[in-house]
Amino acid sequence: MKRPRQGIDKAASLKFLADKLGILQEEIIAVGNAGNDLTMIEYAGLGVWVDNVTPELRDRADLIVASNNDDGVAEVVQKYILN
């Protein structure tokens, strides 16, 4: 398994892409399930954990949905993007 490069994180990557595409921070939805997603979850306008996130991270997002094994991402798409 490759180790992540130092100085690179998911929030910085989201910001870079959003700036390139003209997307506002508050328009971003990020869904994650682990500690390596934390900066992305905190950066996004709507930060979402799936239910199987580790307990110590559960309070660090705006919302918790069903686990990734129970269609949690689909839940976010249906509720916040398609509706």
Backbone as JSON, one array per atom type, in Angstrom:
{
  "sequence": "MKRPRQGIDKAASLKFLADKLGILQEEIIAVGNAGNDLTMIEYAGLGVWVDNVTPELRDRADLIVASNNDDGVAEVVQKYILN",
  "N": [[0.84, -1.18, 0.0], [0.55, 2.22, -0.84], [2.02, 4.98, 0.81], [0.57, 8.04, 1.97], [1.47, 11.19, 0.52], [3.43, 13.59, 2.19], [2.05, 16.62, 3.44], [-0.13, 16.64, 1.79], [-3.57, 16.62, 1.74], [-7.06, 15.69, 2.01], [-8.83, 17.85, 2.26], [-7.36, 20.0, 1.22], [-7.13, 19.13, -1.38], [-9.83, 19.12, -2.17], [-10.37, 21.88, -1.97], [-8.61, 22.9, -3.93], [-9.69, 21.74, -6.28], [-12.32, 22.78, -6.18], [-11.8, 25.54, -6.38], [-10.75, 25.62, -8.98], [-13.0, 24.86, -10.44], [-14.86, 26.75, -9.79], [-16.56, 26.38, -7.62], [-18.3, 26.95, -4.65], [-17.27, 26.69, -1.23], [-19.36, 26.13, 0.58], [-21.07, 24.75, -1.05], [-20.17, 22.2, -1.29], [-20.34, 18.74, -0.69], [-19.13, 16.28, 1.38], [-18.35, 12.9, 1.94], [-17.36, 10.5, 4.24], [-15.47, 7.88, 5.98], [-13.43, 7.45, 7.77], [-10.45, 8.35, 9.67], [-8.62, 9.53, 7.86], [-10.25, 11.01, 6.29], [-11.07, 13.2, 7.7], [-10.2, 15.99, 7.49], [-11.36, 16.69, 5.07], [-14.08, 16.28, 5.61], [-14.5, 18.22, 7.57], [-13.93, 20.51, 6.09], [-15.85, 20.67, 4.04], [-19.01, 22.07, 2.99], [-21.18, 20.56, 3.78], [-20.5, 18.09, 5.81], [-20.26, 14.64, 6.04], [-20.49, 11.64, 7.79], [-20.41, 8.12, 7.3], [-22.24, 5.51, 8.93], [-20.51, 3.56, 9.98], [-18.21, 4.81, 10.82], [-15.34, 5.45, 12.87], [-15.78, 5.53, 16.42], [-14.64, 7.77, 17.85], [-14.68, 9.82, 16.01], [-17.25, 10.48, 15.4], [-18.66, 12.8, 16.24], [-17.63, 14.82, 14.71], [-18.7, 15.69, 12.33], [-21.33, 17.03, 10.23], [-23.48, 15.4, 9.88], [-24.65, 12.04, 10.14], [-25.05, 9.17, 8.27], [-26.52, 6.09, 6.99], [-24.47, 3.11, 7.06], [-21.61, 2.53, 4.88], [-21.97, 0.05, 3.8], [-24.67, -0.18, 3.79], [-25.79, 1.52, 1.93], [-25.25, 4.25, 2.5], [-24.01, 6.43, 1.15], [-25.63, 6.66, -1.1], [-27.92, 7.47, 0.19], [-27.25, 10.09, 0.95], [-26.9, 11.27, -1.59], [-29.49, 10.96, -2.67], [-31.06, 12.48, -0.82], [-29.83, 15.05, -0.59], [-28.88, 15.88, -3.07], [-30.44, 14.98, -5.31], [-33.0, 15.74, -4.55]],
  "CA": [[0.0, 0.0, 0.0], [1.31, 3.45, -0.9], [1.83, 5.94, 1.9], [0.21, 9.37, 1.45], [2.56, 12.16, 0.47], [3.35, 14.6, 3.24], [1.55, 17.91, 3.01], [-1.3, 16.46, 0.94], [-4.74, 16.1, 2.44], [-8.28, 15.71, 1.21], [-9.4, 19.21, 2.25], [-6.58, 20.81, 0.26], [-7.5, 18.67, -2.72], [-11.17, 19.65, -2.44], [-10.26, 23.32, -2.2], [-7.97, 23.08, -5.22], [-10.66, 21.41, -7.32], [-13.42, 23.75, -6.11], [-11.32, 26.8, -6.94], [-10.63, 25.44, -10.44], [-14.33, 24.72, -11.03], [-15.72, 27.84, -9.36], [-17.55, 25.86, -6.68], [-18.14, 27.52, -3.32], [-17.07, 25.73, -0.16], [-20.65, 25.74, 1.14], [-21.77, 23.89, -2.01], [-19.5, 20.9, -1.31], [-20.73, 17.67, 0.23], [-18.08, 15.26, 1.47], [-18.76, 11.73, 2.7], [-16.19, 9.72, 4.61], [-15.67, 6.84, 6.99], [-12.21, 7.18, 8.54], [-9.65, 9.5, 10.07], [-7.99, 10.22, 6.74], [-11.28, 11.85, 5.67], [-11.47, 14.23, 8.64], [-10.04, 17.36, 6.99], [-12.35, 16.85, 4.01], [-15.38, 16.39, 6.26], [-14.55, 19.52, 8.24], [-13.87, 21.57, 5.08], [-17.05, 20.7, 3.2], [-20.2, 22.76, 3.47], [-21.91, 19.51, 4.48], [-19.61, 16.96, 6.09], [-21.09, 13.49, 6.38], [-19.89, 10.34, 8.09], [-21.25, 6.94, 7.24], [-22.45, 5.01, 10.29], [-19.42, 2.72, 10.47], [-17.04, 5.62, 11.17], [-14.85, 5.13, 14.21], [-16.53, 6.28, 17.44], [-14.04, 9.04, 18.25], [-14.9, 10.83, 14.97], [-18.68, 10.62, 15.14], [-19.17, 14.15, 16.49], [-16.84, 15.77, 13.93], [-19.36, 15.93, 11.04], [-22.65, 17.63, 10.32], [-24.52, 14.41, 9.7], [-24.27, 10.63, 10.01], [-26.03, 8.41, 7.5], [-26.33, 4.64, 7.06], [-23.09, 2.68, 6.76], [-21.3, 2.38, 3.46], [-22.52, -1.25, 3.39], [-26.12, -0.05, 3.74], [-26.14, 2.58, 0.98], [-25.18, 5.58, 3.09], [-23.69, 7.45, 0.14], [-26.86, 6.82, -1.88], [-28.83, 8.25, 1.04], [-26.84, 11.49, 0.82], [-27.21, 11.7, -2.95], [-30.94, 11.08, -2.8], [-31.64, 13.53, 0.03], [-29.24, 16.39, -0.72], [-28.55, 16.25, -4.45], [-31.55, 14.74, -6.23], [-34.23, 16.39, -4.1]],
  "C": [[0.89, 1.25, 0.0], [1.0, 4.34, 0.29], [1.46, 7.29, 1.29], [1.42, 10.3, 1.48], [2.36, 13.2, 1.55], [2.88, 15.92, 2.66], [0.33, 17.84, 2.1], [-2.43, 15.96, 1.81], [-5.99, 16.32, 1.61], [-8.94, 17.09, 1.19], [-8.67, 20.09, 1.25], [-6.93, 20.42, -1.16], [-8.89, 19.17, -3.11], [-11.12, 21.14, -2.75], [-9.66, 23.62, -3.56], [-8.96, 22.85, -6.35], [-11.81, 22.42, -7.34], [-13.01, 25.09, -6.7], [-11.23, 26.73, -8.46], [-11.99, 25.44, -11.12], [-15.3, 25.83, -10.64], [-16.85, 27.38, -8.43], [-17.27, 26.45, -5.31], [-18.01, 26.41, -2.29], [-18.41, 25.23, 0.39], [-21.48, 24.87, 0.2], [-21.21, 22.46, -2.05], [-20.09, 19.97, -0.27], [-19.61, 16.64, 0.2], [-18.57, 14.14, 2.37], [-17.51, 10.9, 2.99], [-16.5, 8.7, 5.68], [-14.46, 6.6, 7.89], [-11.45, 8.47, 8.81], [-8.99, 10.24, 8.93], [-8.97, 11.1, 5.97], [-11.62, 13.08, 6.5], [-11.33, 15.64, 8.08], [-11.07, 17.67, 5.9], [-13.74, 17.06, 4.6], [-15.53, 17.76, 6.92], [-14.54, 20.68, 7.25], [-15.2, 21.75, 4.34], [-18.18, 21.51, 3.83], [-21.11, 21.81, 4.23], [-20.96, 18.32, 4.61], [-20.4, 15.8, 6.65], [-20.21, 12.27, 6.68], [-20.91, 9.26, 7.76], [-21.23, 6.3, 8.63], [-21.3, 4.17, 10.83], [-18.13, 3.5, 10.71], [-16.61, 5.27, 12.6], [-15.51, 6.06, 15.24], [-15.93, 7.65, 17.79], [-14.23, 10.16, 17.21], [-16.36, 11.2, 14.78], [-19.21, 12.05, 15.32], [-18.46, 15.22, 15.66], [-17.43, 16.05, 12.54], [-20.72, 16.56, 11.29], [-23.76, 16.6, 10.4], [-23.91, 13.02, 9.69], [-25.4, 9.92, 9.29], [-25.76, 6.92, 7.68], [-24.89, 4.29, 6.68], [-22.86, 2.59, 5.26], [-21.81, 1.04, 2.93], [-24.04, -1.21, 3.25], [-26.55, 1.19, 2.96], [-26.16, 3.98, 1.57], [-24.89, 6.68, 2.09], [-24.92, 7.71, -0.73], [-27.88, 7.65, -1.11], [-28.52, 9.74, 0.92], [-27.2, 12.03, -0.56], [-28.7, 11.92, -3.11], [-31.49, 12.29, -2.04], [-31.13, 14.93, -0.31], [-28.89, 16.81, -2.14], [-29.74, 16.11, -5.38], [-32.85, 15.42, -5.82], [-34.09, 17.87, -4.06]]
}
